[in-house]
C-alpha cells in the first residue's frame, strides 16, 4: 500500500471478477469497503454471506478473515483505509448504503494523479458519507448430524420444498422431535427459523441482481410477495426495497 502518501488515508483498488469467481479467505492489515462498481459482489465471513449490488458496500475491519466473490461478472472498486488515519473504527462487518455522491467520490479517489490537498478533502467527505444501514446478515450454520445435514442439504438445493419436519424425518430416518432437537442444538436455530434463513439466503442473489420481489418470493418458496417481504423484514430488520435500494424503499423492486 505504498500509495498512502502525502497524509492520505484511502487507496482504491480495482479488481474484475468473472461470475461465480471467488478469492479464497484472506485478511488485510487495513480496513476495506467492498463495493462493486458494476455487477453484484458477495462476501463470506464465518457463517454469514452478504450480496452487494451497486447500492451497497460492506465495511470489513482490519484483520477480519473474509472471502470475496461475484454473482455475475463484476468490477470491484474497493477503498482501503489506513486504520491510524481513519476516523471510523467499526469493529464488526457493517453494511453501508452507497449513495451517488459516495460512488462518485470513490471514483474520484481512484485517480492517483490527485494532489495531496484534493485527496485529503475528498477523503474527509467520504468519511462523512459512510453511514451504516440498520440491517443484519442472515447466518446459516450447518448441522453436523448426518440426518439433519441431509435435510439441510436438500433444502439448500430446493428452498421452496415445503415438506413438514415429520415428512423430512421419514426420509432422513429420524423422528420430527429428534430433528427439531438436533437443529436447535447444532445450529442455534429452530428448524423453522433455519428454513426461513435458507429461503431468504436463496432469494438474496435474485434481489441483488435487480429482479422483482415476486421473483425472489417464488425462488424462496413463499406463496406471495407480501409474505416474503414480511419474513425478510422480520429477519434482516428492513424491507428488501430498503436494503437493496441503498436505504430508500424502491417500489420497482416489489414486483
Backbone as CSV, one residue per row, in Angstrom:
resi,resn,N_x,N_y,N_z,CA_x,CA_y,CA_z,C_x,C_y,C_z
1,UNK,0.831,-1.200,0.000,0.000,0.000,0.000,0.870,1.256,0.000
2,UNK,1.800,1.350,-0.908,2.743,2.459,-0.937,2.101,3.758,-1.395
3,UNK,0.855,3.718,-1.901,0.227,4.924,-2.422,-0.460,5.750,-1.342
4,UNK,-0.310,5.382,-0.061,-0.880,6.176,1.019,0.027,7.364,1.321
5,UNK,0.489,8.040,0.349,1.416,9.141,0.589,0.707,10.428,0.937
6,UNK,1.472,11.435,1.295,1.000,12.807,1.498,-0.117,12.882,2.539
7,UNK,-0.083,12.031,3.532,-1.088,12.108,4.584,-2.412,11.479,4.228
8,UNK,-2.532,10.876,3.040,-3.789,10.270,2.643,-4.116,9.047,3.471
9,UNK,-5.412,8.732,3.528,-5.873,7.598,4.320,-6.501,6.508,3.474
10,UNK,-6.753,6.776,2.188,-7.554,5.875,1.370,-6.827,5.524,0.077
11,UNK,-6.821,4.245,-0.261,-6.372,3.772,-1.566,-7.518,2.970,-2.169
12,UNK,-7.807,3.178,-3.438,-8.880,2.464,-4.121,-8.270,1.408,-5.035
13,UNK,-8.699,0.166,-4.852,-8.200,-0.929,-5.677,-9.279,-1.444,-6.617
14,UNK,-8.918,-1.767,-7.835,-9.841,-2.276,-8.844,-9.541,-3.743,-9.154
15,UNK,-10.585,-4.564,-9.144,-10.453,-5.983,-9.471,-11.674,-6.395,-10.288
16,UNK,-11.457,-7.074,-11.388,-12.560,-7.617,-12.175,-12.703,-9.109,-11.864
17,UNK,-13.948,-9.533,-11.682,-14.244,-10.927,-11.331,-15.241,-11.508,-12.325
18,UNK,-15.014,-12.737,-12.720,-15.992,-13.451,-13.535,-17.136,-13.918,-12.650
19,UNK,-18.292,-14.154,-13.244,-19.415,-14.656,-12.466,-19.075,-15.981,-11.801
20,UNK,-19.316,-16.078,-10.503,-19.005,-17.287,-9.755,-17.571,-17.377,-9.265
21,UNK,-16.730,-16.407,-9.625,-15.326,-16.437,-9.189,-15.204,-15.951,-7.748
22,UNK,-14.327,-16.622,-6.985,-14.111,-16.261,-5.583,-12.620,-16.193,-5.287
23,UNK,-12.246,-15.222,-4.461,-10.920,-15.220,-3.862,-10.988,-16.021,-2.573
24,UNK,-10.000,-16.828,-2.273,-10.045,-17.635,-1.047,-9.979,-16.739,0.191
25,UNK,-10.323,-17.286,1.355,-10.289,-16.489,2.580,-8.932,-15.823,2.800
26,UNK,-8.975,-14.552,3.201,-7.760,-13.777,3.430,-8.101,-12.639,4.390
27,UNK,-7.109,-11.907,4.805,-7.329,-10.767,5.692,-6.359,-9.654,5.319
28,UNK,-6.686,-8.429,5.734,-5.851,-7.267,5.444,-5.433,-6.587,6.746
29,UNK,-4.360,-5.840,6.682,-3.943,-5.028,7.828,-4.641,-3.673,7.816
30,UNK,-5.447,-3.426,6.788,-6.197,-2.166,6.664,-7.689,-2.492,6.594
31,UNK,-8.531,-1.478,6.847,-9.966,-1.652,6.667,-10.283,-1.684,5.167
32,UNK,-11.326,-2.421,4.804,-11.738,-2.479,3.406,-13.233,-2.203,3.301
33,UNK,-13.610,-1.469,2.254,-15.010,-1.292,1.916,-15.232,-2.017,0.589
34,UNK,-15.858,-3.189,0.646,-16.069,-3.981,-0.558,-17.249,-3.388,-1.326
35,UNK,-16.980,-2.917,-2.539,-18.019,-2.286,-3.360,-17.860,-2.727,-4.801
36,UNK,-18.964,-3.116,-5.423,-18.956,-3.498,-6.829,-19.421,-2.313,-7.669
37,UNK,-18.488,-1.783,-8.453,-18.824,-0.665,-9.347,-19.795,-1.121,-10.420
38,UNK,-19.647,-2.362,-10.863,-20.572,-2.993,-11.795,-20.793,-4.427,-11.352
39,UNK,-22.011,-4.942,-11.590,-22.311,-6.302,-11.192,-22.686,-6.411,-9.723
40,UNK,-22.755,-7.625,-9.237,-23.133,-7.902,-7.851,-22.022,-8.702,-7.186
41,UNK,-21.440,-8.123,-6.159,-20.391,-8.799,-5.414,-20.959,-9.572,-4.238
42,UNK,-20.102,-10.355,-3.613,-20.517,-11.148,-2.465,-19.336,-11.305,-1.519
43,UNK,-19.642,-11.384,-0.225,-18.612,-11.553,0.801,-19.065,-12.624,1.771
44,UNK,-18.157,-13.539,2.116,-18.416,-14.548,3.134,-17.501,-14.306,4.321
45,UNK,-18.094,-14.275,5.496,-17.342,-14.176,6.740,-17.964,-15.156,7.723
46,UNK,-17.202,-16.138,8.129,-17.716,-17.196,9.009,-18.951,-17.825,8.354
47,UNK,-20.096,-17.788,9.046,-21.299,-18.432,8.528,-22.256,-17.452,7.851
48,UNK,-21.778,-16.241,7.608,-22.623,-15.212,7.022,-22.161,-14.858,5.616
49,UNK,-23.115,-14.534,4.760,-22.831,-14.124,3.389,-23.613,-12.856,3.086
50,UNK,-22.941,-11.902,2.462,-23.577,-10.659,2.025,-23.606,-10.621,0.500
51,UNK,-24.703,-10.111,-0.067,-24.815,-9.909,-1.504,-24.911,-8.409,-1.750
52,UNK,-24.038,-7.888,-2.598,-23.835,-6.449,-2.677,-24.026,-5.912,-4.088
53,UNK,-25.211,-5.365,-4.386,-25.363,-4.633,-5.639,-24.654,-3.285,-5.539
54,UNK,-24.747,-2.487,-6.564,-24.009,-1.219,-6.605,-24.418,-0.256,-5.491
55,UNK,-25.599,-0.423,-4.949,-26.100,0.489,-3.925,-25.650,0.126,-2.517
56,UNK,-24.930,-0.980,-2.376,-24.486,-1.421,-1.054,-22.997,-1.734,-1.070
57,UNK,-22.358,-1.539,0.071,-20.974,-1.953,0.266,-20.854,-2.557,1.655
58,UNK,-19.779,-3.299,1.872,-19.572,-3.915,3.182,-18.243,-3.458,3.749
59,UNK,-18.310,-2.865,4.926,-17.118,-2.467,5.680,-16.555,-3.701,6.368
60,UNK,-15.288,-4.000,6.113,-14.613,-5.135,6.758,-13.454,-4.583,7.577
61,UNK,-13.518,-4.703,8.892,-12.430,-4.171,9.718,-11.109,-4.883,9.440
62,UNK,-10.032,-4.186,9.661,-8.703,-4.775,9.502,-8.591,-6.043,10.346
63,UNK,-7.984,-7.071,9.759,-7.734,-8.305,10.480,-8.833,-9.335,10.413
64,UNK,-10.000,-8.981,9.859,-11.116,-9.931,9.781,-10.966,-10.799,8.534
65,UNK,-10.933,-12.114,8.709,-10.800,-13.010,7.565,-12.105,-13.028,6.771
66,UNK,-11.973,-12.975,5.451,-13.153,-12.939,4.588,-12.801,-13.497,3.222
67,UNK,-13.820,-13.912,2.485,-13.673,-14.322,1.096,-14.583,-13.440,0.261
68,UNK,-14.100,-12.991,-0.901,-14.892,-12.137,-1.765,-15.105,-12.826,-3.108
69,UNK,-16.277,-12.593,-3.678,-16.595,-13.203,-4.958,-17.630,-12.383,-5.695
70,UNK,-18.176,-12.958,-6.758,-19.136,-12.243,-7.597,-20.224,-13.188,-8.064
71,UNK,-21.452,-12.699,-8.068,-22.577,-13.470,-8.585,-22.545,-13.496,-10.105
72,UNK,-22.272,-12.328,-10.685,-22.178,-12.197,-12.133,-20.877,-11.460,-12.444
73,UNK,-20.494,-11.312,-13.708,-19.256,-10.580,-13.993,-19.282,-9.197,-13.342
74,UNK,-18.287,-8.917,-12.525,-18.310,-7.724,-11.686,-16.986,-6.981,-11.734
75,UNK,-17.088,-5.711,-11.463,-15.917,-4.848,-11.320,-15.948,-4.307,-9.906
76,UNK,-15.063,-4.813,-9.060,-14.972,-4.347,-7.683,-14.042,-3.140,-7.606
77,UNK,-14.557,-2.068,-7.048,-13.751,-0.867,-6.816,-13.798,-0.607,-5.312
78,UNK,-12.838,-1.162,-4.601,-12.885,-1.184,-3.138,-11.890,-0.210,-2.533
79,UNK,-12.358,0.728,-1.712,-11.439,1.571,-0.954,-10.841,0.805,0.233
80,UNK,-9.556,1.061,0.490,-8.854,0.526,1.650,-8.421,1.701,2.518
81,UNK,-8.602,1.557,3.842,-8.393,2.668,4.766,-7.293,2.334,5.768
82,UNK,-6.309,3.199,5.886,-5.302,3.032,6.931,-5.947,3.255,8.296
83,UNK,-5.915,2.277,9.185,-6.592,2.443,10.479,-6.125,3.669,11.260
84,UNK,-4.826,3.959,11.232,-4.318,5.078,12.027,-4.703,6.435,11.458
85,UNK,-5.193,6.463,10.219,-5.612,7.734,9.613,-7.106,7.784,9.345
86,UNK,-7.822,6.780,9.802,-9.253,6.683,9.525,-10.045,6.948,10.805
87,UNK,-10.980,7.898,10.787,-11.761,8.184,11.996,-12.843,7.150,12.283
88,UNK,-13.059,6.235,11.361,-14.086,5.213,11.551,-13.440,3.939,12.086
89,UNK,-14.023,3.397,13.137,-13.449,2.199,13.739,-14.475,1.136,14.035
90,UNK,-15.448,0.963,13.147,-16.458,-0.064,13.389,-15.781,-1.418,13.568
91,UNK,-16.051,-2.106,14.661,-15.331,-3.358,14.945,-15.899,-4.579,14.233
92,UNK,-17.106,-4.465,13.676,-17.762,-5.602,13.038,-18.043,-5.296,11.567
93,UNK,-18.156,-6.316,10.726,-18.583,-6.071,9.346,-19.897,-5.299,9.339
94,UNK,-19.968,-4.278,8.510,-21.097,-3.352,8.540,-21.531,-3.007,7.123
95,UNK,-22.824,-3.145,6.855,-23.359,-2.778,5.548,-23.492,-1.259,5.467
96,UNK,-23.075,-0.699,4.334,-23.114,0.745,4.103,-23.925,1.018,2.839
97,UNK,-24.794,2.008,2.891,-25.526,2.435,1.702,-24.607,3.297,0.837
98,UNK,-24.502,2.976,-0.444,-23.646,3.729,-1.361,-24.529,4.682,-2.160
99,UNK,-24.514,5.942,-1.776,-25.263,6.966,-2.489,-24.525,7.351,-3.766
100,UNK,-25.198,8.037,-4.705,-24.487,8.501,-5.905,-23.277,9.369,-5.578
101,UNK,-23.362,10.193,-4.522,-22.231,11.039,-4.154,-21.059,10.198,-3.654
102,UNK,-21.340,9.208,-2.803,-20.262,8.356,-2.307,-19.621,7.593,-3.458
103,UNK,-20.440,7.080,-4.385,-19.894,6.371,-5.539,-18.983,7.283,-6.360
104,UNK,-19.408,8.533,-6.562,-18.608,9.476,-7.338,-17.292,9.795,-6.632
105,UNK,-17.328,9.878,-5.318,-16.098,10.172,-4.575,-15.128,8.999,-4.605
106,UNK,-15.655,7.781,-4.547,-14.765,6.613,-4.673,-14.100,6.621,-6.042
107,UNK,-14.884,6.911,-7.085,-14.302,7.029,-8.418,-13.239,8.129,-8.455
108,UNK,-13.522,9.233,-7.808,-12.587,10.361,-7.760,-11.277,9.960,-7.084
109,UNK,-11.385,9.224,-5.982,-10.183,8.820,-5.252,-9.407,7.720,-5.957
110,UNK,-10.020,7.102,-6.968,-9.295,6.101,-7.758,-8.267,6.752,-8.678
111,UNK,-8.344,8.067,-8.819,-7.383,8.807,-9.642,-6.138,9.090,-8.809
112,UNK,-5.065,8.339,-9.063,-3.847,8.519,-8.262,-3.070,9.758,-8.668
113,UNK,-3.600,10.503,-9.640,-2.982,11.766,-10.000,-3.485,12.939,-9.182
114,UNK,-4.408,12.686,-8.245,-4.916,13.781,-7.406,-3.798,14.382,-6.569
115,UNK,-3.876,15.690,-6.379,-2.926,16.346,-5.495,-3.228,16.046,-4.044
116,UNK,-2.269,16.244,-3.158,-2.470,15.921,-1.740,-3.672,16.625,-1.130
117,UNK,-3.838,17.902,-1.438,-4.962,18.640,-0.866,-6.292,18.121,-1.364
118,UNK,-6.390,17.860,-2.670,-7.620,17.326,-3.239,-7.977,15.987,-2.598
119,UNK,-6.971,15.147,-2.434,-7.212,13.820,-1.890,-7.711,13.898,-0.449
120,UNK,-7.067,14.692,0.364,-7.460,14.787,1.775,-8.869,15.343,1.902
121,UNK,-9.227,16.358,1.073,-10.575,16.925,1.145,-11.619,15.887,0.727
122,UNK,-11.334,15.136,-0.330,-12.282,14.116,-0.782,-12.440,13.009,0.261
123,UNK,-11.333,12.603,0.868,-11.398,11.562,1.895,-12.264,11.996,3.066
124,UNK,-12.170,13.269,3.455,-12.958,13.765,4.584,-14.451,13.642,4.303
125,UNK,-14.853,13.926,3.063,-16.270,13.792,2.707,-16.678,12.322,2.686
126,UNK,-15.801,11.439,2.207,-16.106,10.002,2.219,-16.378,9.534,3.648
127,UNK,-15.535,9.961,4.589,-15.746,9.560,5.979,-17.122,10.019,6.469
128,UNK,-17.537,11.234,6.073,-18.844,11.740,6.483,-19.990,10.940,5.884
129,UNK,-19.773,10.374,4.685,-20.841,9.682,3.975,-20.965,8.204,4.337
130,UNK,-19.989,7.665,5.050,-20.052,6.256,5.428,-21.020,6.097,6.602
131,UNK,-22.215,5.708,6.273,-23.265,5.560,7.285,-23.816,4.144,7.223
132,UNK,-23.857,3.458,8.347,-24.316,2.062,8.331,-25.792,1.961,8.027
133,UNK,-26.155,0.921,7.315,-27.541,0.580,7.077,-27.979,-0.341,8.204
134,UNK,-29.079,0.020,8.848,-29.517,-0.740,10.020,-30.129,-2.069,9.585
135,UNK,-29.274,-3.020,9.295,-29.722,-4.343,8.855,-28.737,-5.382,9.361
136,UNK,-29.197,-6.607,9.443,-28.332,-7.697,9.897,-28.190,-8.710,8.780
137,UNK,-27.142,-9.512,8.868,-26.976,-10.580,7.897,-27.816,-11.781,8.307
138,UNK,-27.791,-12.805,7.475,-28.621,-13.990,7.710,-27.698,-15.185,7.907
139,UNK,-27.364,-15.531,9.135,-26.470,-16.671,9.349,-27.157,-17.971,8.999
140,UNK,-26.379,-18.920,8.511,-26.935,-20.222,8.158,-25.938,-21.321,8.531
141,UNK,-25.755,-21.571,9.836,-24.858,-22.652,10.260,-25.428,-24.003,9.862
142,UNK,-24.538,-24.909,9.502,-24.967,-26.240,9.051,-24.878,-27.246,10.192
143,UNK,-25.882,-28.111,10.337,-25.803,-29.171,11.358,-24.786,-30.234,10.949
144,UNK,-24.186,-30.879,11.923,-23.214,-31.934,11.637,-23.841,-33.323,11.695
145,UNK,-24.939,-33.477,12.403,-25.635,-34.756,12.452,-26.002,-35.173,11.024
146,UNK,-25.708,-36.422,10.667,-25.892,-36.881,9.288,-27.336,-36.725,8.834
147,UNK,-28.283,-37.037,9.719,-29.699,-36.969,9.330,-30.131,-35.517,9.114
148,UNK,-29.775,-34.642,10.037,-30.137,-33.235,9.886,-29.393,-32.605,8.714
149,UNK,-28.135,-33.000,8.521,-27.356,-32.455,7.406,-27.981,-32.844,6.069
150,UNK,-28.568,-34.041,5.999,-29.234,-34.473,4.762,-30.438,-33.579,4.465
151,UNK,-31.207,-33.258,5.501,-32.351,-32.364,5.329,-31.880,-30.960,4.926
152,UNK,-30.842,-30.477,5.592,-30.334,-29.144,5.288,-29.844,-29.047,3.846
153,UNK,-29.121,-30.058,3.394,-28.610,-30.038,2.028,-29.747,-30.043,1.014
154,UNK,-30.801,-30.811,1.298,-31.944,-30.855,0.382,-32.649,-29.504,0.316
155,UNK,-32.747,-28.823,1.449,-33.405,-27.519,1.468,-32.540,-26.452,0.796
156,UNK,-31.234,-26.566,0.906,-30.366,-25.634,0.193,-30.510,-25.822,-1.320
157,UNK,-30.671,-27.075,-1.744,-30.829,-27.348,-3.168,-32.189,-26.887,-3.673
158,UNK,-33.209,-26.966,-2.805,-34.557,-26.569,-3.207,-35.248,-25.909,-2.019
159,UNK,-34.969,-24.631,-1.769,-35.533,-23.969,-0.593,-37.048,-23.853,-0.631
160,UNK,-37.657,-24.019,-1.795,-39.110,-23.940,-1.900,-39.808,-25.228,-1.462
161,UNK,-39.049,-26.275,-1.159,-39.643,-27.538,-0.709,-40.368,-27.303,0.613
162,UNK,-41.661,-27.542,0.610,-42.464,-27.199,1.785,-42.806,-28.358,2.679
163,UNK,-42.078,-29.469,2.575,-42.394,-30.621,3.415,-42.257,-30.291,4.899
164,UNK,-43.116,-30.929,5.706,-43.070,-30.728,7.148,-41.864,-31.455,7.738
165,UNK,-41.577,-31.147,8.979,-40.444,-31.796,9.641,-40.702,-33.297,9.789
166,UNK,-41.963,-33.681,10.001,-42.285,-35.105,10.096,-42.019,-35.802,8.758
167,UNK,-42.367,-35.139,7.659,-42.112,-35.709,6.333,-40.621,-35.816,6.056
168,UNK,-39.876,-34.787,6.451,-38.425,-34.851,6.298,-37.849,-35.976,7.153
169,UNK,-38.425,-36.155,8.347,-37.935,-37.195,9.237,-38.066,-38.586,8.636
170,UNK,-39.156,-38.839,7.957,-39.340,-40.150,7.332,-38.286,-40.396,6.252
171,UNK,-37.894,-39.342,5.570,-36.853,-39.506,4.540,-35.473,-39.638,5.160
172,UNK,-35.225,-38.916,6.240,-33.890,-38.897,6.839,-33.672,-40.015,7.848
173,UNK,-34.741,-40.691,8.265,-34.591,-41.767,9.221,-34.524,-41.287,10.647
174,UNK,-35.290,-40.255,10.970,-35.322,-39.735,12.339,-36.703,-39.148,12.582
175,UNK,-37.114,-39.125,13.832,-38.414,-38.540,14.151,-38.342,-37.025,14.030
176,UNK,-39.503,-36.394,13.889,-39.558,-34.939,13.843,-38.976,-34.346,15.125
177,UNK,-39.263,-34.993,16.249,-38.753,-34.496,17.535,-37.225,-34.526,17.560
178,UNK,-36.636,-35.602,17.043,-35.176,-35.694,17.015,-34.571,-34.618,16.120
179,UNK,-35.119,-34.456,14.930,-34.597,-33.437,14.020,-34.738,-32.039,14.623
180,UNK,-35.861,-31.787,15.270,-36.070,-30.481,15.888,-35.001,-30.217,16.945
181,UNK,-34.726,-31.234,17.748,-33.716,-31.086,18.799,-32.321,-30.895,18.209
182,UNK,-31.996,-31.650,17.161,-30.661,-31.573,16.562,-30.431,-30.211,15.908
183,UNK,-31.407,-29.731,15.167,-31.234,-28.422,14.531,-30.981,-27.340,15.573
184,UNK,-31.748,-27.345,16.643,-31.577,-26.321,17.664,-30.223,-26.452,18.365
185,UNK,-29.828,-27.682,18.683,-28.581,-27.895,19.413,-27.355,-27.585,18.567
186,UNK,-27.395,-27.915,17.265,-26.198,-27.801,16.437,-26.109,-26.513,15.628
187,UNK,-27.222,-25.827,15.425,-27.172,-24.574,14.658,-27.557,-23.352,15.482
188,UNK,-28.174,-23.583,16.642,-28.651,-22.461,17.433,-29.957,-21.887,16.917
189,UNK,-30.526,-22.524,15.891,-31.777,-22.062,15.298,-32.792,-23.195,15.329
190,UNK,-34.057,-22.860,15.551,-35.092,-23.859,15.388,-35.141,-24.269,13.919
191,UNK,-35.752,-25.417,13.634,-35.838,-25.851,12.243,-36.585,-24.826,11.395
192,UNK,-37.691,-24.287,11.927,-38.452,-23.303,11.168,-37.643,-22.062,10.857
193,UNK,-36.891,-21.600,11.843,-36.073,-20.399,11.625,-34.918,-20.708,10.673
194,UNK,-34.334,-21.906,10.784,-33.254,-22.283,9.867,-33.775,-22.304,8.432
195,UNK,-34.962,-22.872,8.235,-35.524,-22.928,6.879,-35.837,-21.525,6.359
196,UNK,-36.316,-20.655,7.219,-36.546,-19.269,6.792,-35.243,-18.622,6.342
197,UNK,-34.170,-18.831,7.107,-32.871,-18.275,6.726,-32.415,-18.843,5.384
198,UNK,-32.608,-20.148,5.187,-32.203,-20.760,3.920,-32.994,-20.170,2.762
199,UNK,-34.276,-19.945,2.965,-35.110,-19.377,1.906,-34.701,-17.942,1.594
200,UNK,-34.475,-17.161,2.614,-34.094,-15.768,2.382,-32.718,-15.673,1.736
201,UNK,-31.804,-16.539,2.159,-30.472,-16.551,1.536,-30.572,-16.891,0.057
202,UNK,-31.471,-17.813,-0.310,-31.643,-18.166,-1.709,-32.229,-17.012,-2.507
203,UNK,-33.033,-16.187,-1.848,-33.667,-15.063,-2.532,-32.735,-13.870,-2.693
204,UNK,-31.712,-13.764,-1.852,-30.836,-12.594,-1.869,-30.200,-12.329,-3.233
205,UNK,-29.592,-13.333,-3.885,-28.994,-13.051,-5.200,-30.031,-12.614,-6.233
206,UNK,-31.251,-13.129,-6.126,-32.310,-12.742,-7.057,-32.617,-11.250,-6.900
207,UNK,-32.752,-10.803,-5.662,-33.000,-9.387,-5.394,-31.804,-8.530,-5.794
208,UNK,-30.603,-9.018,-5.480,-29.394,-8.229,-5.730,-29.174,-7.968,-7.213
209,UNK,-29.619,-8.886,-8.060,-29.426,-8.706,-9.500,-30.559,-7.911,-10.134
210,UNK,-31.456,-7.361,-9.304,-32.456,-6.435,-9.812,-33.798,-7.028,-10.153
211,UNK,-34.028,-8.303,-9.861,-35.324,-8.910,-10.150,-36.365,-8.444,-9.126
212,UNK,-37.631,-8.465,-9.493,-38.679,-8.006,-8.571,-38.852,-8.951,-7.392
213,UNK,-39.472,-8.423,-6.362,-39.688,-9.197,-5.147,-40.493,-10.460,-5.431
214,UNK,-41.454,-10.382,-6.343,-42.270,-11.559,-6.650,-41.408,-12.714,-7.136
215,UNK,-40.390,-12.431,-7.937,-39.494,-13.493,-8.417,-38.691,-14.073,-7.267
216,UNK,-38.215,-13.222,-6.365,-37.472,-13.708,-5.203,-38.363,-14.558,-4.306
217,UNK,-39.625,-14.138,-4.144,-40.558,-14.903,-3.318,-40.790,-16.292,-3.901
218,UNK,-40.935,-16.381,-5.218,-41.120,-17.691,-5.846,-39.883,-18.565,-5.661
219,UNK,-38.707,-17.974,-5.828,-37.469,-18.733,-5.653,-37.365,-19.293,-4.243
220,UNK,-37.851,-18.529,-3.278,-37.718,-18.924,-1.877,-38.872,-19.788,-1.389
221,UNK,-39.897,-19.961,-2.210,-40.993,-20.827,-1.803,-42.111,-20.147,-1.046
222,UNK,-42.212,-18.821,-1.135,-43.292,-18.106,-0.475,-44.491,-17.991,-1.415
223,UNK,-45.686,-18.084,-0.836,-46.886,-18.049,-1.645,-47.232,-16.678,-2.172
224,UNK,-46.686,-15.631,-1.556,-46.978,-14.272,-2.006,-45.777,-13.384,-1.737
225,UNK,-45.704,-12.300,-2.491,-44.622,-11.332,-2.281,-44.739,-10.698,-0.899
226,UNK,-45.959,-10.460,-0.434,-46.130,-9.804,0.868,-45.632,-10.686,2.005
227,UNK,-45.867,-11.995,1.901,-45.365,-12.906,2.939,-43.843,-12.923,2.942
228,UNK,-43.245,-12.890,1.753,-41.793,-12.855,1.665,-41.237,-11.568,2.260
229,UNK,-41.836,-10.430,1.909,-41.368,-9.138,2.432,-41.453,-9.116,3.951
230,UNK,-42.538,-9.658,4.503,-42.690,-9.684,5.959,-41.599,-10.532,6.604
231,UNK,-41.301,-11.697,6.032,-40.251,-12.560,6.579,-38.884,-11.882,6.461
232,UNK,-38.631,-11.244,5.335,-37.364,-10.537,5.134,-37.215,-9.422,6.173
233,UNK,-38.269,-8.633,6.352,-38.218,-7.513,7.289,-37.984,-7.996,8.716
234,UNK,-38.688,-9.054,9.105,-38.509,-9.589,10.466,-37.084,-10.070,10.696
235,UNK,-36.490,-10.689,9.696,-35.177,-11.315,9.860,-34.040,-10.324,9.682
236,UNK,-34.108,-9.501,8.651,-32.997,-8.599,8.308,-33.108,-7.263,9.034
237,UNK,-34.331,-6.840,9.338,-34.507,-5.579,10.050,-35.036,-4.458,9.194
238,UNK,-34.976,-4.615,7.882,-35.524,-3.633,6.940,-36.172,-4.405,5.801
239,UNK,-37.123,-3.800,5.079,-37.705,-4.487,3.924,-36.704,-4.585,2.784
240,UNK,-36.913,-5.515,1.851,-35.940,-5.683,0.765,-35.752,-4.442,-0.085
241,UNK,-36.813,-3.650,-0.294,-36.661,-2.435,-1.082,-35.701,-1.448,-0.447
242,UNK,-35.688,-1.390,0.896,-34.753,-0.508,1.597,-33.341,-1.069,1.534
243,UNK,-33.230,-2.376,1.751,-31.902,-2.998,1.771,-31.227,-2.897,0.408
244,UNK,-31.914,-3.323,-0.635,-31.299,-3.353,-1.954,-31.480,-2.056,-2.727
245,UNK,-32.232,-1.124,-2.157,-32.363,0.185,-2.791,-31.366,1.177,-2.251
246,UNK,-30.451,0.721,-1.391,-29.438,1.625,-0.843,-29.979,2.585,0.186
247,UNK,-31.007,2.133,0.937,-31.526,2.964,2.014,-32.833,3.624,1.696
248,UNK,-33.387,3.437,0.503,-34.689,4.002,0.169,-35.562,2.899,-0.393
249,UNK,-36.818,2.900,0.030,-37.738,1.869,-0.440,-38.011,2.092,-1.919
250,UNK,-37.749,1.088,-2.711,-37.871,1.201,-4.163,-39.050,0.367,-4.623
251,UNK,-40.196,0.987,-4.937,-41.376,0.213,-5.311,-41.145,-0.663,-6.537
252,UNK,-40.233,-0.284,-7.398,-39.989,-1.074,-8.611,-39.465,-2.458,-8.279
253,UNK,-38.884,-2.632,-7.085,-38.345,-3.923,-6.711,-39.393,-4.848,-6.103
254,UNK,-40.607,-4.339,-5.917,-41.599,-5.148,-5.209,-42.269,-6.169,-6.114
255,UNK,-42.225,-5.957,-7.430,-42.855,-6.904,-8.343,-44.358,-6.848,-8.250
